[in-house]
Coordinates of C-alpha atoms in Angstrom, one line a residue:
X1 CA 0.0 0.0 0.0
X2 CA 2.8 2.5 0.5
X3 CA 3.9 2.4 -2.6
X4 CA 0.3 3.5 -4.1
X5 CA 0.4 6.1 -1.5
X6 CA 3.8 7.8 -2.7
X7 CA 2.4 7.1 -6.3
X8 CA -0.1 9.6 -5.2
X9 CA 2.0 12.2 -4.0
X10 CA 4.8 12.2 -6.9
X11 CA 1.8 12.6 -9.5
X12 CA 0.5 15.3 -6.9
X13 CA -3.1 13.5 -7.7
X14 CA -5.9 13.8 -5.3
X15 CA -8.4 11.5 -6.6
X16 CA -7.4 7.8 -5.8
X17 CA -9.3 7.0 -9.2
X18 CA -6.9 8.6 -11.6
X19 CA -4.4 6.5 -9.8
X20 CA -5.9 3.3 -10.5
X21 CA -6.4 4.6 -14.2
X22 CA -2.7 4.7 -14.2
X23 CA -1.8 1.8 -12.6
X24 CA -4.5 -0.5 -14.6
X25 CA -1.7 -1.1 -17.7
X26 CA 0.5 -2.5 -15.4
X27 CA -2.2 -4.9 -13.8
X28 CA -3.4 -5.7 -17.2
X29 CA 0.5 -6.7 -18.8
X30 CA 0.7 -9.0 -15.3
X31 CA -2.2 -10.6 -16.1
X32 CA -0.9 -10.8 -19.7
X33 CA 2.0 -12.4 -18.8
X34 CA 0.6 -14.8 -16.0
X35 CA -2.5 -16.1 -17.1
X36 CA -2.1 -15.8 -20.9
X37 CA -1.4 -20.0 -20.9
X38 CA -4.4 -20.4 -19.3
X39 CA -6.7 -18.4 -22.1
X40 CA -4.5 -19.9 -25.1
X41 CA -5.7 -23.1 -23.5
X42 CA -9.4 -22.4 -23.3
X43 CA -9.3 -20.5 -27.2
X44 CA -11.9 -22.6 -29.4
X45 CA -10.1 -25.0 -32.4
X46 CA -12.2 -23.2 -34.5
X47 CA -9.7 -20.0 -34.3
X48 CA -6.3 -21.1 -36.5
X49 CA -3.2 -21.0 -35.0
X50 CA -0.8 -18.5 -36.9
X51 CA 2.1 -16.9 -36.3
X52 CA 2.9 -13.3 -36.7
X53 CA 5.9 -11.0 -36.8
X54 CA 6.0 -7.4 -35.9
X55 CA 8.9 -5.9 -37.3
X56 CA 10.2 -2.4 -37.2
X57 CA 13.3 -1.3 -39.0
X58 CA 15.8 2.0 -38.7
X59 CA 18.5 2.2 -41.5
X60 CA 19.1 1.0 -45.3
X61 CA 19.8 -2.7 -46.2
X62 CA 23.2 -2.3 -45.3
X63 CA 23.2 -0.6 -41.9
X64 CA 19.8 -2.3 -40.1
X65 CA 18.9 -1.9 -37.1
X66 CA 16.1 -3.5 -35.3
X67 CA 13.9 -1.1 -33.5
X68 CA 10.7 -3.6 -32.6
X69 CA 11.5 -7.3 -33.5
X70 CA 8.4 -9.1 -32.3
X71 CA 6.9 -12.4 -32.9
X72 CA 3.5 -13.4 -32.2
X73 CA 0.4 -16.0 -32.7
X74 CA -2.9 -15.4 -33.0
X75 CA -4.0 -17.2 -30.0
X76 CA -1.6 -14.4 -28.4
X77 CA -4.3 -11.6 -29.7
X78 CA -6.8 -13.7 -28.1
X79 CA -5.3 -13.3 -25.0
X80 CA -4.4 -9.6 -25.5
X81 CA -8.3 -9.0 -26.3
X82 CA -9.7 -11.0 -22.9
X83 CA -7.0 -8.5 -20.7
X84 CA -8.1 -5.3 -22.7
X85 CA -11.7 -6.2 -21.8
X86 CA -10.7 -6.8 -18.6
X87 CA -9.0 -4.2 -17.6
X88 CA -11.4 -1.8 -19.1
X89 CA -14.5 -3.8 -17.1
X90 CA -12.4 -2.8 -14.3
X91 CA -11.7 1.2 -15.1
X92 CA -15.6 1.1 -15.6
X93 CA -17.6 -1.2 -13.0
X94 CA -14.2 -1.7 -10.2
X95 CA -16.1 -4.9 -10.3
X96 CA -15.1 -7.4 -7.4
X97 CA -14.2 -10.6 -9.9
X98 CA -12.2 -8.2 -12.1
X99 CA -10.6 -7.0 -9.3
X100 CA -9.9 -10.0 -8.0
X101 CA -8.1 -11.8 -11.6
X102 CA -6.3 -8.8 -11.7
X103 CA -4.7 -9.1 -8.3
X104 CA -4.3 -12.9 -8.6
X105 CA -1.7 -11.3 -11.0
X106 CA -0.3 -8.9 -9.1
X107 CA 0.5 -11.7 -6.4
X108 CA 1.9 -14.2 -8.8
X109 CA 3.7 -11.3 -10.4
X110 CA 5.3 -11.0 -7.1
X111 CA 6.4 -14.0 -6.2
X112 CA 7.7 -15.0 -8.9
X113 CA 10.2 -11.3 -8.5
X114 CA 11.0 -11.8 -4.8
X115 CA 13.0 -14.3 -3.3
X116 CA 14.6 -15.7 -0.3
X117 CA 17.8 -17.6 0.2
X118 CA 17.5 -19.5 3.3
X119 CA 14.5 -20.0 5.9
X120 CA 15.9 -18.0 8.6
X121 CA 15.8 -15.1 6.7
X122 CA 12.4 -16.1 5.4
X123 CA 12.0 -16.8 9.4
X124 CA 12.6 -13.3 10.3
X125 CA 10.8 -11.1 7.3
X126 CA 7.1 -13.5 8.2
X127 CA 8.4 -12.6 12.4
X128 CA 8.6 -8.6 12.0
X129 CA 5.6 -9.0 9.1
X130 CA 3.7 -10.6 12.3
X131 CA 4.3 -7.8 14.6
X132 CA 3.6 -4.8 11.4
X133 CA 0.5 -6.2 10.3
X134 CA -0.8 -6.7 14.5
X135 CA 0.1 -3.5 15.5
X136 CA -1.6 -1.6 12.4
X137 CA -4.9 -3.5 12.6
X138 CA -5.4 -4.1 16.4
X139 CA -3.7 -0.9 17.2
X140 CA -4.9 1.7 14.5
X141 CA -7.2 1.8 12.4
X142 CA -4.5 3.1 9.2
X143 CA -4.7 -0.4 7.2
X144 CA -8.3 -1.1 7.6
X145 CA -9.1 2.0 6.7
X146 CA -6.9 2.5 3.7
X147 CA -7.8 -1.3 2.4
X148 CA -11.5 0.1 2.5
X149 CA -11.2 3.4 0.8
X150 CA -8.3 2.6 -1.6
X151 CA -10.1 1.7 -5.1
X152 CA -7.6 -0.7 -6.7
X153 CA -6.4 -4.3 -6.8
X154 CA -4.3 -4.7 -4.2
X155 CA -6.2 -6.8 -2.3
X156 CA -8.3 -9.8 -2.7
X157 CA -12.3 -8.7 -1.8
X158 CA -14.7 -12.2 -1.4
X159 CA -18.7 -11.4 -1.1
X160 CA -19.9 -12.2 1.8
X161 CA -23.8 -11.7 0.7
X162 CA -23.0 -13.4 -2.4
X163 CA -26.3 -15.7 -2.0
X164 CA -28.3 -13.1 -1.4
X165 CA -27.5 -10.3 -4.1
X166 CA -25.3 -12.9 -6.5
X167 CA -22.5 -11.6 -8.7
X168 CA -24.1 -7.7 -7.5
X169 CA -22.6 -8.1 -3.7
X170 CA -21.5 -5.1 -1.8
X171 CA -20.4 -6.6 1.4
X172 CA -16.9 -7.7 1.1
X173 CA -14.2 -9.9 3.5
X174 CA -10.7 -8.6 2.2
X175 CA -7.2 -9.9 1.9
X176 CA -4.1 -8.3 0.9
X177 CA -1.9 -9.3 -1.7
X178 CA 0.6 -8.8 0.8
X179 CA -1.2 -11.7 3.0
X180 CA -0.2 -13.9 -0.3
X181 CA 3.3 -12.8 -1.1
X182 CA 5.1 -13.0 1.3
X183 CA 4.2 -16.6 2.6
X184 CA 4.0 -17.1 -1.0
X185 CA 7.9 -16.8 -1.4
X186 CA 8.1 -18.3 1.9
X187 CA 6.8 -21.9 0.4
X188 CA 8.3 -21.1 -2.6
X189 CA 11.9 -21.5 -1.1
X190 CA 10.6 -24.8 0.9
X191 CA 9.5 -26.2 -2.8
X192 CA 13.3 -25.5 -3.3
X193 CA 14.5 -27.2 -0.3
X194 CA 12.6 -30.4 -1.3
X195 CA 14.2 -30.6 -4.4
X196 CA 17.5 -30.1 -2.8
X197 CA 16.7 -33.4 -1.0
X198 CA 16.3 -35.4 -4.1
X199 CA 13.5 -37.6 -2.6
X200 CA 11.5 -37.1 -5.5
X201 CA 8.7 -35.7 -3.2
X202 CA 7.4 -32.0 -2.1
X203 CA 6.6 -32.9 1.0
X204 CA 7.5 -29.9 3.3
X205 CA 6.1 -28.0 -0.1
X206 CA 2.5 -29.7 0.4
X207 CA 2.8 -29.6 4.2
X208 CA 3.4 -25.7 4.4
X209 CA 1.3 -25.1 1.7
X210 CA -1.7 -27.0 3.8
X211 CA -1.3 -25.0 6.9
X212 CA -1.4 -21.9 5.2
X213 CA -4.5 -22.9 4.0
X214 CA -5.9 -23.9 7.2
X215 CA -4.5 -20.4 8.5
X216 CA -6.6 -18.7 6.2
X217 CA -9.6 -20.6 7.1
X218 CA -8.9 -19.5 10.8
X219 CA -8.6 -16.0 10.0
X220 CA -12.1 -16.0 8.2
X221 CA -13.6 -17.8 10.8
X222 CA -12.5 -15.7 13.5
X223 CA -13.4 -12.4 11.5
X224 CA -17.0 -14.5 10.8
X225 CA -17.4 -14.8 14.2
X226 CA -15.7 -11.3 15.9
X227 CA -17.5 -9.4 13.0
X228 CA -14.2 -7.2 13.4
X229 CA -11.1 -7.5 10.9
X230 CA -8.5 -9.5 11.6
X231 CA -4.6 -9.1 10.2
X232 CA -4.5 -12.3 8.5
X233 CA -0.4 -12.9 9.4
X234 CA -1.9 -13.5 12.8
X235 CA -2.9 -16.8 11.9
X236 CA -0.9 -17.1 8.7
X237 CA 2.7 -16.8 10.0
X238 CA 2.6 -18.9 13.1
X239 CA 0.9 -21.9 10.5
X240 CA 4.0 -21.2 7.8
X241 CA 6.8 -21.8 10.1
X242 CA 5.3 -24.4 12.3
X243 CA 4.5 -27.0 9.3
X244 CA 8.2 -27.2 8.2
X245 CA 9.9 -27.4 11.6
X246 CA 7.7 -30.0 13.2
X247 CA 7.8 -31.9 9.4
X248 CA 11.4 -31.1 9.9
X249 CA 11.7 -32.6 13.6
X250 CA 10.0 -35.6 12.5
X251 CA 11.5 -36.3 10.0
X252 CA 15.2 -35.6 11.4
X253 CA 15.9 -32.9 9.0
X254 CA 16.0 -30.1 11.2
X255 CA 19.9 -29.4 10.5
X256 CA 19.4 -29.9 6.8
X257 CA 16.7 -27.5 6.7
X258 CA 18.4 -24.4 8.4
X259 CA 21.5 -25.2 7.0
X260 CA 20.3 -24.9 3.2
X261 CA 20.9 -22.3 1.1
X262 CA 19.6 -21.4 -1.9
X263 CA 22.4 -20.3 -4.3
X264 CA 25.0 -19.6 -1.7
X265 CA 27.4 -18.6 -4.2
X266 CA 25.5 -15.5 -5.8
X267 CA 26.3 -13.2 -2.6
X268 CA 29.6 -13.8 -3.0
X269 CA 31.5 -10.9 -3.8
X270 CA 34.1 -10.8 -6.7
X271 CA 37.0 -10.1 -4.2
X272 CA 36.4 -13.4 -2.6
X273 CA 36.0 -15.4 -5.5
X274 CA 39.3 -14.1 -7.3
X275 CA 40.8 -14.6 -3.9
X276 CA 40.1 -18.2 -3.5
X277 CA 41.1 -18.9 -7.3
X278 CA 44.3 -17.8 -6.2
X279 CA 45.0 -20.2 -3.1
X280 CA 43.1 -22.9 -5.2
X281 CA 46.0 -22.4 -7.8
X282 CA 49.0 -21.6 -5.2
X283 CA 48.0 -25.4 -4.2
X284 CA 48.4 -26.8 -7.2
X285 CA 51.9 -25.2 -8.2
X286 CA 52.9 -26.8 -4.4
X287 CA 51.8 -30.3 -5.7
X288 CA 53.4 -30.3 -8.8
X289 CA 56.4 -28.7 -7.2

């Protein structure tokens, strides 16, 4: 949310709905990029698959150069057409399902950019995330309020009068993307970790993935039930990081799993690397010697 707040103030733009005309091309290439597999798989046989190629060129035959090089299928303009319509259902009714693909989106979008290296780094971001997201919903009312009056899709809305009024529902439960990503990335780096073990199983994956699950059912129950809102990591963070490290306990992997490391050698700086080259080959000159 903060950075649709500082959005506002570098445009100097007072009305929140300009802002979400601004933003909506950015919502629309994520959903674009994400979800365009899905739609080519649902396009009729009926529309022919054909290929495409946008070209644009700067220069004579002997000096070319390639300004817009672009290849393309029709199935692609399928796609492009479903997110136009989209995103322009969006701009006109802020309707709760459009909302809702579009910030499915955004989320994946995310996860797939962030990224952790090892769970005790992915321990610490969920701990202060716990204590944040408390503090700003029990203790002030900033974050409810701003998820309430803040028209765009950065949260996930689900209709809680949805049998009564159907697709028309005005009385929303709410979610942030935030309450997606960042355990998202979280289980992401465990689906890493099984792989590392070569067991040919994602079982701390599944497990993780499970309790978050059941985490989000306890948070909707106890906002069902408290009729007040409830900051979702409350329930979400404590499920996360307890699935893996009981798994882990049981099934003796507890050293394996705070031990791994997920690309250990990209931090390394240059200096270091060079450095140990060196030894490695001052060794070798002392064996041949």
């Amino acid at each position: 949310m903060c950075p649709l707040r500082s959005n506002l103030h570098d445009f100097n733009i007072e009305n929140e709905q300009y802002c979400s005309e601004l933003l909506c091309p950015r919502w629309i290439e994520d959903f674009f990029l994400h979800f365009s597999p899905v739609i080519s798989g649902l396009v009729p046989a009926s529309i022919p698959l054909e290929s495409f190629q946008l070209q644009l060129v700067k220069g004579d035959k002997e000096k070319k150069e390639y300004l817009i090089n672009y290849s393309f299928t029709s199935y692609d303009l399928v796609c492009l057409a479903v997110c136009a319509v989209l995103g322009v259902w969006y701009l006109l009714k802020k309707h709760w399902i459009a909302n809702n693909l579009l910030g499915l989106a955004f989320a994946v979008n995310g996860v797939e950019l962030l990224h952790l290296n090892n769970v005790q780094t992915g321990a610490l971001l969920l701990g202060g995330l716990f204590i944040y997201d408390v503090f700003w919903v029990f203790g002030t009312n900033v974050m409810v309020t701003v998820a309430k009056s803040f028209e765009a899709p950065i949260k996930l809305v689900f209709p809680q009068d949805l049998l009564e009024k159907g697709l028309e529902a005005d009385n929303f439960a709410m979610l942030g993307l935030g309450d997606i990503v960042i355990p998202g990335i979280f289980i992401a780096l465990l689906l890493r970790f099984d792989h590392s073990l070569n067991r040919g199983s994602n079982t701390y994956f599944k497990a993780t993935f499970v309790a978050y699950f059941a985490g989000l059912m306890m948070t909707i129950f106890v906002m069902h039930v408290f009729k007040h809102a409830q900051p979702a990591l409350l329930y979400l963070v404590p499920a996360c990081l307890a699935a893996p490290i009981v798994l882990a306990a049981i099934k003796g992997d507890i050293k394996a799993l705070f031990k791994y490391e997920d690309h250990p050698n990209d931090g390394e700086p240059e200096a270091e690397k060079d450095s140990d080259k060196k030894k490695s080959g001052k060794k070798d000159v002392k064996k041949d010697k």
